[in-house]
Amino acid sequence: MTHTFPASLRRSFLGLLLLLLGTSAAQAQQYYNVLKYGARNDSTKLSTEGIRKAIAAASKAGGGTVYFPAGKYRTGPIHLKSNITIDIDAGAILYFSDNFDDYLPMVPTRYEGIDITSFSPLFYAYKAENITIKGRGIIDGQGKKWWDFAEGKSRASQDSKWQQEFFRLNKDILKPDLPGVIERGFMRPPFIQPMYCKNVRIEGITIRNSPFWTVNPEFCDNVTVTGVTINNPKSPNTDGINPESCRNVHISDCHISVGDDCITIKSGKDRAGRQMNVPAENYTITNCTMLSGHGGVVIGSEMSGGVKKITISNCVFDGTDRGIRIKTARGRGGVVEDIRVDNVVMKNIREQIIVLDMQYANSQPEPVSERTPRFRNIHFSNITAEGNQAGLLNGLSEMPIENVTFSNLNLDAKQGFTVREARNVAFHNVQVNTQIGPAVRAENAQQLRLDGLRGQVPAGAPLVELGNVAEAFVYNCFPALGTDTFLKLKGADTRGIVLQNNYLKALKTPITKGEEVKQPVEVTATEVPAAPERR
């Protein structure tokens, strides 16, 4: 019997067959070996042009993987296009040129939240989609010459040809936006800077000796940085990962040791940042180790577009200057909100373990306006740490820090927490062991809750010191043996202090008050020493 298929079914089958054959052919041709396009892997000459040709060929075909087999390459900047993957194999090292002329012509880029035209970044993409840099190889920015010139160590003139070109291309930038920078006129390039891109992935590679910020996506959506190692020596502004005004950013399984901050989240600076008004939002940072660096994870100080919905979890910081640092200043504007930090271990922190500082630049109070920054809804939990100071919350008199919680913290520090100009701050099950001063000192704060606070403090120091604090609820506390004073109160504006369910029986002096403190302390369900018998 002969079966006859309908013509429409035959056409559909033929179309599917052609589609599968076309897909197989495309897959077979998707790798573009840079050696076939003129690149050299024996470090004898610059391979910039060969790499450019390989990228152009892949782009012309609709996309593909530009492949670097093992070897040593010398190159200038690499500009990526949509649907391009850079695959740097194990044993391959890309040494980027330290000849500044190789990074001309200058391109649109950004510096501290301001649009400028300057040297091309080493890896650069502008308004591209679906770009990837991956592999087990190494990329080396050879940054020392850039660092020395920027710091004036090797600069013969303050008016080099590169500075003249920068001045020519940036003459319309207003000096108030970049005080001191326009006059200097020499902006080092970031290592990897995609701008206005979608679907960016950086995976597996080792990056070292960046001239400036290392991974710096600008205004990108859906950025993933995973399994990356960044090693920069002690060097100026060589931050690790600095996304600015990006959405949906995922940073995981990275190892970072740099000359500045390990990871910094930014969203524009001052007036220019407020005009752009593009927040940094929807970030997850997890399973990372941070060694040397000014900060482990930092937000700001350029945050004028706002920073929101950020989680930081399962990380280890060892040897950074600060742990978690959120900073801003009057004039920035913007809101930092909905931040969660959980399950973090920090050791050998040289300054503060946790910092929320709204006075990064000294300035006088001013009326609340669009220039006024805000910090609110920030939460820390399950942290073990050792450092110089447990924490600093430093708000503005006209705009206190709001709604901050610390839960399940175990901290050893030379000094404890200082809370200043803040409202609705809570400590739950927190232990702070100090060498100097109290575990928690609060000044000019409102609505403070201390629940289950514990700690070893030096002789003569109170566990808690409150100055000009309104409405504090202190409960479920069990001071360590040897503590002299549980609570010290001072300041004429101190009022509404409530102690409940605390065990203070072993203390010599549970509470001390300055003469200026007029309101009594409400004490309920609290064990205190018996009053001495009168004779």
XYZ file of C-alpha atoms in Angstrom:
535
model
C 0.000 0.000 0.000
C 1.320 3.420 -0.918
C 0.892 6.230 1.626
C 0.490 9.737 0.283
C 1.248 12.646 2.643
C -0.557 15.941 2.160
C 1.490 18.605 0.383
C 1.263 20.940 3.390
C 2.744 18.261 5.659
C 5.579 17.597 3.198
C 6.384 21.321 3.086
C 6.418 21.532 6.897
C 8.742 18.527 7.160
C 11.086 19.953 4.523
C 11.163 23.312 6.307
C 12.002 21.652 9.617
C 14.792 19.619 7.977
C 16.321 22.738 6.416
C 16.101 24.548 9.759
C 17.934 21.730 11.546
C 20.613 21.568 8.853
C 21.064 25.335 9.013
C 21.347 25.245 12.795
C 23.966 22.480 12.640
C 25.976 24.435 10.079
C 25.813 27.566 12.207
C 26.955 25.640 15.265
C 29.856 24.140 13.334
C 31.023 27.609 12.290
C 30.438 29.517 15.524
C 34.073 29.356 16.785
C 36.508 31.966 15.440
C 40.106 31.206 16.387
C 41.978 34.509 16.616
C 45.155 32.879 15.274
C 43.419 32.377 11.926
C 42.775 36.118 11.694
C 46.327 37.287 12.289
C 46.662 37.296 16.072
C 49.919 35.938 17.532
C 50.202 33.912 20.727
C 53.963 34.246 21.067
C 53.846 37.847 22.430
C 55.963 39.109 19.521
C 53.569 41.793 18.308
C 50.247 43.437 19.023
C 47.302 41.254 18.051
C 44.706 44.030 18.223
C 43.883 43.929 14.512
C 43.658 40.136 14.320
C 41.285 40.092 17.282
C 39.199 42.858 15.715
C 38.903 40.854 12.484
C 37.791 37.724 14.350
C 35.103 39.702 16.185
C 33.982 41.329 12.926
C 33.692 37.936 11.215
C 31.654 36.509 14.077
C 29.441 39.586 14.159
C 28.836 39.441 10.405
C 27.605 35.855 10.820
C 25.169 36.969 13.519
C 27.406 36.112 16.449
C 29.799 33.463 17.656
C 32.679 32.606 19.955
C 36.028 34.312 19.472
C 38.529 31.792 20.784
C 41.988 32.371 22.287
C 43.994 29.121 22.505
C 46.867 28.830 24.996
C 49.724 31.277 24.542
C 50.772 34.835 25.313
C 49.029 37.659 23.459
C 49.740 41.375 23.378
C 46.814 43.578 22.482
C 45.240 46.986 22.624
C 41.576 47.535 23.521
C 39.018 44.935 22.459
C 35.588 46.242 21.408
C 32.743 43.743 21.652
C 29.603 43.549 19.533
C 26.239 41.885 20.122
C 26.095 38.092 20.358
C 29.862 37.734 20.845
C 31.526 35.411 23.342
C 35.214 35.833 24.151
C 36.627 32.443 25.221
C 40.100 32.621 26.778
C 41.348 29.068 27.210
C 43.468 27.745 30.072
C 47.089 28.682 29.418
C 46.156 31.818 27.473
C 47.289 35.200 28.832
C 46.227 38.488 27.252
C 48.670 41.277 28.091
C 47.078 44.630 27.355
C 49.372 47.329 26.035
C 50.635 50.014 28.408
C 51.175 52.423 25.510
C 48.520 55.085 26.075
C 48.319 55.825 22.336
C 46.876 52.361 21.744
C 43.717 53.466 23.599
C 42.944 56.260 21.150
C 40.635 57.455 19.740
C 38.850 58.330 22.959
C 35.335 56.931 23.400
C 32.205 57.745 25.451
C 32.791 56.454 28.970
C 32.062 57.446 32.577
C 34.075 58.565 35.578
C 32.576 58.703 39.093
C 29.055 58.928 37.727
C 29.749 61.580 35.065
C 29.659 61.062 31.287
C 32.997 61.919 29.686
C 35.021 61.052 26.594
C 38.324 59.410 27.432
C 40.679 56.491 26.759
C 38.978 53.327 25.526
C 38.430 50.712 28.236
C 40.445 47.535 27.690
C 37.273 45.521 27.027
C 34.525 47.848 25.803
C 30.973 47.450 24.538
C 28.402 50.137 23.796
C 24.687 49.350 23.426
C 25.363 45.662 22.742
C 23.404 42.553 23.743
C 24.360 39.010 24.681
C 28.075 39.488 25.319
C 30.275 37.122 27.310
C 33.892 37.018 28.466
C 34.739 33.577 29.806
C 37.416 30.921 30.164
C 40.172 29.675 32.439
C 42.766 32.069 31.078
C 44.214 35.334 32.387
C 43.819 38.944 31.299
C 46.508 41.344 32.518
C 46.016 45.115 32.327
C 49.685 45.953 32.982
C 48.455 48.867 35.040
C 51.653 50.162 36.655
C 52.432 52.732 33.977
C 48.876 54.039 34.240
C 49.084 54.208 38.051
C 52.402 56.047 38.025
C 51.240 58.620 35.473
C 47.961 59.251 37.302
C 49.845 59.875 40.546
C 52.382 62.111 38.846
C 55.313 59.741 39.388
C 56.192 59.522 35.687
C 54.494 62.630 34.360
C 56.923 65.021 32.710
C 54.229 67.619 32.027
C 50.821 68.661 33.310
C 49.859 69.319 29.694
C 50.491 66.064 27.856
C 48.954 65.362 24.448
C 46.457 63.012 26.115
C 45.365 65.728 28.523
C 45.024 68.209 25.665
C 42.803 65.748 23.801
C 40.737 65.165 26.928
C 40.253 68.915 27.411
C 39.208 69.314 23.772
C 36.608 66.554 23.930
C 35.212 67.474 27.345
C 35.138 71.251 27.215
C 31.371 71.341 27.794
C 31.468 69.403 31.073
C 30.781 71.760 33.952
C 33.513 71.954 36.536
C 31.099 71.631 39.488
C 30.339 68.091 38.326
C 33.982 67.003 38.478
C 35.893 69.258 40.856
C 39.610 68.753 40.432
C 39.224 66.137 37.719
C 38.776 68.432 34.736
C 41.921 70.276 35.743
C 43.836 67.003 35.904
C 42.514 65.770 32.571
C 43.898 62.234 32.708
C 41.328 59.499 33.274
C 42.652 55.952 33.323
C 40.467 53.404 31.500
C 38.457 50.729 33.310
C 39.426 47.150 32.448
C 35.972 45.881 31.433
C 33.253 48.444 30.756
C 30.034 47.542 28.950
C 27.781 50.597 28.615
C 24.022 50.455 28.009
C 24.218 46.702 27.347
C 21.854 43.786 27.984
C 22.718 40.239 28.997
C 26.360 40.580 30.014
C 28.255 37.589 31.427
C 31.812 37.390 32.796
C 32.769 33.905 33.904
C 35.772 31.955 35.138
C 38.610 34.253 34.085
C 41.437 35.676 36.192
C 41.914 39.446 35.953
C 44.978 41.250 37.248
C 46.756 44.636 37.234
C 43.816 46.768 36.138
C 44.695 50.384 35.246
C 41.564 51.606 37.049
C 38.245 50.009 38.100
C 38.271 46.373 37.013
C 34.709 45.312 36.102
C 32.551 48.397 35.579
C 29.187 47.833 33.847
C 27.317 51.090 33.251
C 23.519 51.267 32.752
C 23.317 47.553 31.926
C 20.485 45.082 32.450
C 21.033 41.437 33.435
C 24.709 41.261 34.378
C 26.307 38.071 35.722
C 29.846 37.914 37.134
C 30.628 34.415 38.373
C 33.712 32.386 39.239
C 36.017 35.333 38.531
C 39.335 35.970 40.314
C 40.548 39.581 40.527
C 44.078 40.313 41.763
C 45.283 43.908 41.820
C 48.201 44.937 44.041
C 48.163 47.980 46.287
C 47.373 50.570 43.624
C 45.120 53.632 43.211
C 41.409 53.159 42.442
C 41.752 49.545 41.294
C 38.348 48.482 42.610
C 37.156 44.969 41.819
C 33.539 44.992 40.597
C 31.778 48.366 40.295
C 28.374 48.210 38.608
C 26.758 51.626 38.177
C 23.037 52.228 37.613
C 22.540 48.617 36.521
C 19.531 46.333 37.006
C 19.412 42.617 37.745
C 23.056 42.035 38.675
C 24.290 38.668 39.955
C 27.795 38.393 41.464
C 28.782 34.962 42.776
C 31.698 32.667 43.554
C 34.334 35.379 43.038
C 37.693 35.865 44.773
C 38.777 39.499 45.008
C 41.965 41.131 46.298
C 42.456 44.708 45.101
C 43.911 48.136 45.800
C 40.563 49.796 46.563
C 37.028 48.521 47.248
C 36.326 44.880 46.375
C 32.725 45.412 45.226
C 31.080 48.823 44.986
C 27.534 49.643 43.910
C 27.010 53.105 42.419
C 24.275 55.132 40.689
C 25.576 58.541 39.663
C 26.891 61.587 41.454
C 25.177 64.768 42.640
C 23.257 66.842 40.091
C 24.208 64.713 37.068
C 23.183 61.518 38.871
C 19.858 62.992 39.960
C 19.133 64.158 36.421
C 19.830 60.688 35.005
C 17.802 59.200 37.879
C 18.682 55.572 37.085
C 18.895 53.443 40.244
C 21.048 50.424 40.961
C 18.512 47.719 41.777
C 17.979 43.980 42.082
C 21.505 42.818 43.013
C 22.546 39.514 44.550
C 26.100 39.089 45.859
C 26.884 35.622 47.211
C 29.608 33.036 47.866
C 32.508 35.479 47.454
C 35.807 35.906 49.294
C 37.351 39.358 49.697
C 40.924 39.855 50.856
C 42.802 43.144 50.657
C 40.724 46.177 49.761
C 39.374 49.382 51.257
C 35.943 47.799 51.660
C 34.416 44.360 51.236
C 31.080 45.437 49.780
C 30.473 49.180 49.472
C 27.467 51.224 48.384
C 28.239 54.806 47.310
C 29.300 57.378 47.766
C 28.019 58.013 44.224
C 24.399 56.921 44.748
C 22.363 59.898 43.550
C 20.127 57.755 41.339
C 19.265 55.502 44.285
C 20.267 51.978 45.343
C 17.594 49.433 46.282
C 16.796 45.739 46.614
C 20.299 44.398 47.320
C 21.237 41.128 49.048
C 24.732 40.156 50.252
C 25.124 36.617 51.604
C 27.510 33.728 52.284
C 30.690 35.794 51.972
C 34.045 35.953 53.769
C 36.066 39.152 54.181
C 39.608 38.810 55.524
C 41.902 41.828 55.759
C 39.779 44.553 54.165
C 39.867 48.027 55.707
C 36.100 47.916 56.270
C 33.504 45.202 55.892
C 30.104 46.447 54.733
C 30.215 50.172 54.015
C 27.347 52.378 52.853
C 28.364 55.999 52.381
C 27.006 59.270 51.040
C 27.103 62.997 51.690
C 24.944 66.086 51.562
C 24.435 67.108 47.948
C 24.129 63.556 46.638
C 20.391 63.097 47.058
C 19.064 59.631 46.280
C 17.766 56.829 48.496
C 19.531 53.664 49.674
C 16.878 51.180 50.808
C 15.902 47.526 51.108
C 19.384 46.119 51.752
C 19.969 42.737 53.419
C 23.303 41.287 54.593
C 23.241 37.704 55.889
C 25.622 34.875 56.791
C 28.924 36.748 56.528
C 32.253 36.153 58.300
C 34.753 39.025 58.602
C 38.229 38.881 60.126
C 41.151 41.308 60.461
C 38.988 44.317 59.579
C 41.224 47.349 60.069
C 38.466 49.908 60.696
C 34.694 49.431 61.073
C 33.030 46.078 60.477
C 29.775 47.806 59.468
C 29.464 51.446 58.365
C 26.410 53.500 57.424
C 27.826 56.992 56.979
C 25.848 59.923 55.582
C 28.643 62.390 56.353
C 31.321 61.016 54.036
C 32.188 64.633 53.187
C 32.107 67.218 55.962
C 29.361 69.798 55.431
C 26.906 71.907 57.387
C 23.228 70.973 57.895
C 20.865 72.333 55.249
C 17.108 72.286 54.592
C 15.791 68.991 53.249
C 15.674 69.041 49.439
C 16.526 66.868 46.436
C 20.148 67.218 47.588
C 19.379 65.314 50.797
C 20.259 61.583 50.751
C 18.308 58.923 52.652
C 19.238 55.554 54.186
C 16.380 53.269 55.258
C 15.322 49.617 55.616
C 18.789 48.076 56.004
C 19.162 44.749 57.798
C 22.148 42.685 59.010
C 21.916 39.113 60.316
C 24.065 36.090 61.181
C 27.448 37.814 61.146
C 30.644 36.736 62.902
C 33.391 39.342 62.767
C 36.551 40.740 64.301
C 37.816 44.268 63.693
C 38.800 47.648 65.047
C 35.241 48.924 65.552
C 32.005 46.965 65.552
C 29.999 49.542 63.681
C 29.183 53.162 62.911
C 25.790 54.610 62.034
C 26.245 58.293 61.264
C 23.132 60.017 59.943
C 22.256 63.639 59.267
C 20.506 65.870 61.788
C 17.996 66.825 59.078
C 17.646 63.233 57.781
C 18.373 60.449 60.291
C 19.123 56.901 59.180
C 15.873 54.897 59.504
C 14.832 51.319 60.208
C 18.071 49.371 60.679
C 18.226 45.967 62.382
C 21.097 43.815 63.626
C 20.195 40.187 64.402
C 22.398 37.310 65.582
C 25.760 39.081 65.471
C 28.885 37.967 67.313
C 31.562 40.657 67.145
C 34.968 41.161 68.749
C 36.260 44.702 68.343
C 38.452 47.283 69.971
C 35.435 49.608 70.075
C 31.721 48.878 69.929
C 28.853 50.391 67.941
C 28.306 54.125 67.656
C 24.793 55.136 66.596
C 24.303 58.821 65.787
C 21.378 60.651 64.169
C 19.301 57.526 63.628
C 15.709 56.416 64.172
C 14.192 52.964 64.725
C 17.387 50.941 65.179
C 17.144 47.470 66.717
C 19.714 44.999 68.074
C 18.414 41.426 68.515
C 20.623 38.728 70.067
C 23.847 40.648 69.487
C 27.122 40.060 71.336
C 29.820 42.732 71.186
C 33.086 42.268 73.085
C 35.126 45.469 73.331
C 38.511 46.584 74.621
C 37.560 50.258 74.912
C 34.189 51.713 75.867
C 30.655 50.315 75.706
C 29.243 47.698 73.374
C 26.664 50.205 72.094
C 26.862 53.990 72.319
C 23.917 55.977 70.923
C 23.711 59.745 70.551
C 20.860 61.884 69.220
C 18.816 58.818 68.336
C 15.149 57.874 68.616
C 13.297 54.576 68.958
C 16.189 52.330 69.910
C 15.595 48.663 70.794
C 18.164 46.472 72.531
C 16.938 42.881 72.780
C 19.253 40.252 74.234
C 22.392 42.404 74.022
C 25.474 40.757 75.529
C 29.138 41.566 75.692
C 32.391 41.782 77.587
C 33.421 45.396 78.179
C 36.467 46.754 80.055
C 36.320 47.704 83.720
C 34.600 51.010 84.285
C 32.764 51.001 80.961
C 28.999 50.534 80.747
C 27.548 47.922 78.428
C 25.258 50.593 76.937
C 25.635 54.378 76.855
C 22.761 56.598 75.715
C 23.086 60.344 75.201
C 20.099 62.451 74.152
C 18.177 59.331 73.174
C 14.389 59.430 73.039
C 12.410 56.209 73.456
C 14.686 53.253 74.078
C 13.386 49.803 74.976
C 16.044 47.578 76.583
C 14.983 44.019 77.310
C 16.113 40.398 77.716
C 19.701 41.429 78.466
C 22.105 39.398 80.622
C 25.358 41.327 81.163
C 28.529 39.292 81.545
C 30.061 38.723 84.949
C 32.439 41.515 85.826
C 30.407 44.244 84.144
C 30.338 47.290 86.445
C 27.510 49.271 84.862
C 24.754 48.105 82.547
C 23.337 51.434 81.357
C 24.747 54.953 81.424
C 22.405 57.837 80.588
C 23.365 61.404 79.782
C 21.976 64.409 77.922
C 19.018 66.622 78.797
C 16.960 65.232 75.909
C 17.179 61.636 77.110
C 13.667 60.377 77.849
C 11.352 57.410 77.492
C 13.881 54.768 78.589
C 12.290 51.414 79.466
C 14.083 48.355 80.910
C 12.221 45.063 80.971
C 13.156 41.477 81.800
C 16.888 42.112 82.247
C 19.127 40.306 84.741
C 21.233 42.933 86.469
C 21.619 41.346 89.889
C 25.368 40.746 89.613
C 26.161 44.370 88.731
C 27.549 46.902 91.178
C 25.754 49.806 89.508
C 23.027 48.795 87.068
C 22.167 52.323 85.941
C 23.946 55.670 86.154
C 22.394 58.988 85.174
C 23.844 62.412 84.615
C 22.242 65.230 86.596
C 20.866 66.682 83.360
C 18.716 63.574 82.778
C 15.407 64.524 84.386
C 13.052 61.733 83.369
C 13.097 58.524 85.398
C 13.875 55.146 83.873
C 10.990 52.687 83.818
C 12.226 49.334 85.125
C 9.927 46.279 85.062
C 10.488 42.543 85.576
C 14.202 43.169 86.012
C 16.495 41.609 88.604
C 18.581 44.335 90.228
C 20.863 44.279 93.277
C 19.102 44.595 96.588
C 19.323 48.010 98.168
C 21.729 48.139 101.118
C 20.132 47.939 104.562
C 19.770 51.173 106.436
C 21.159 51.155 109.934
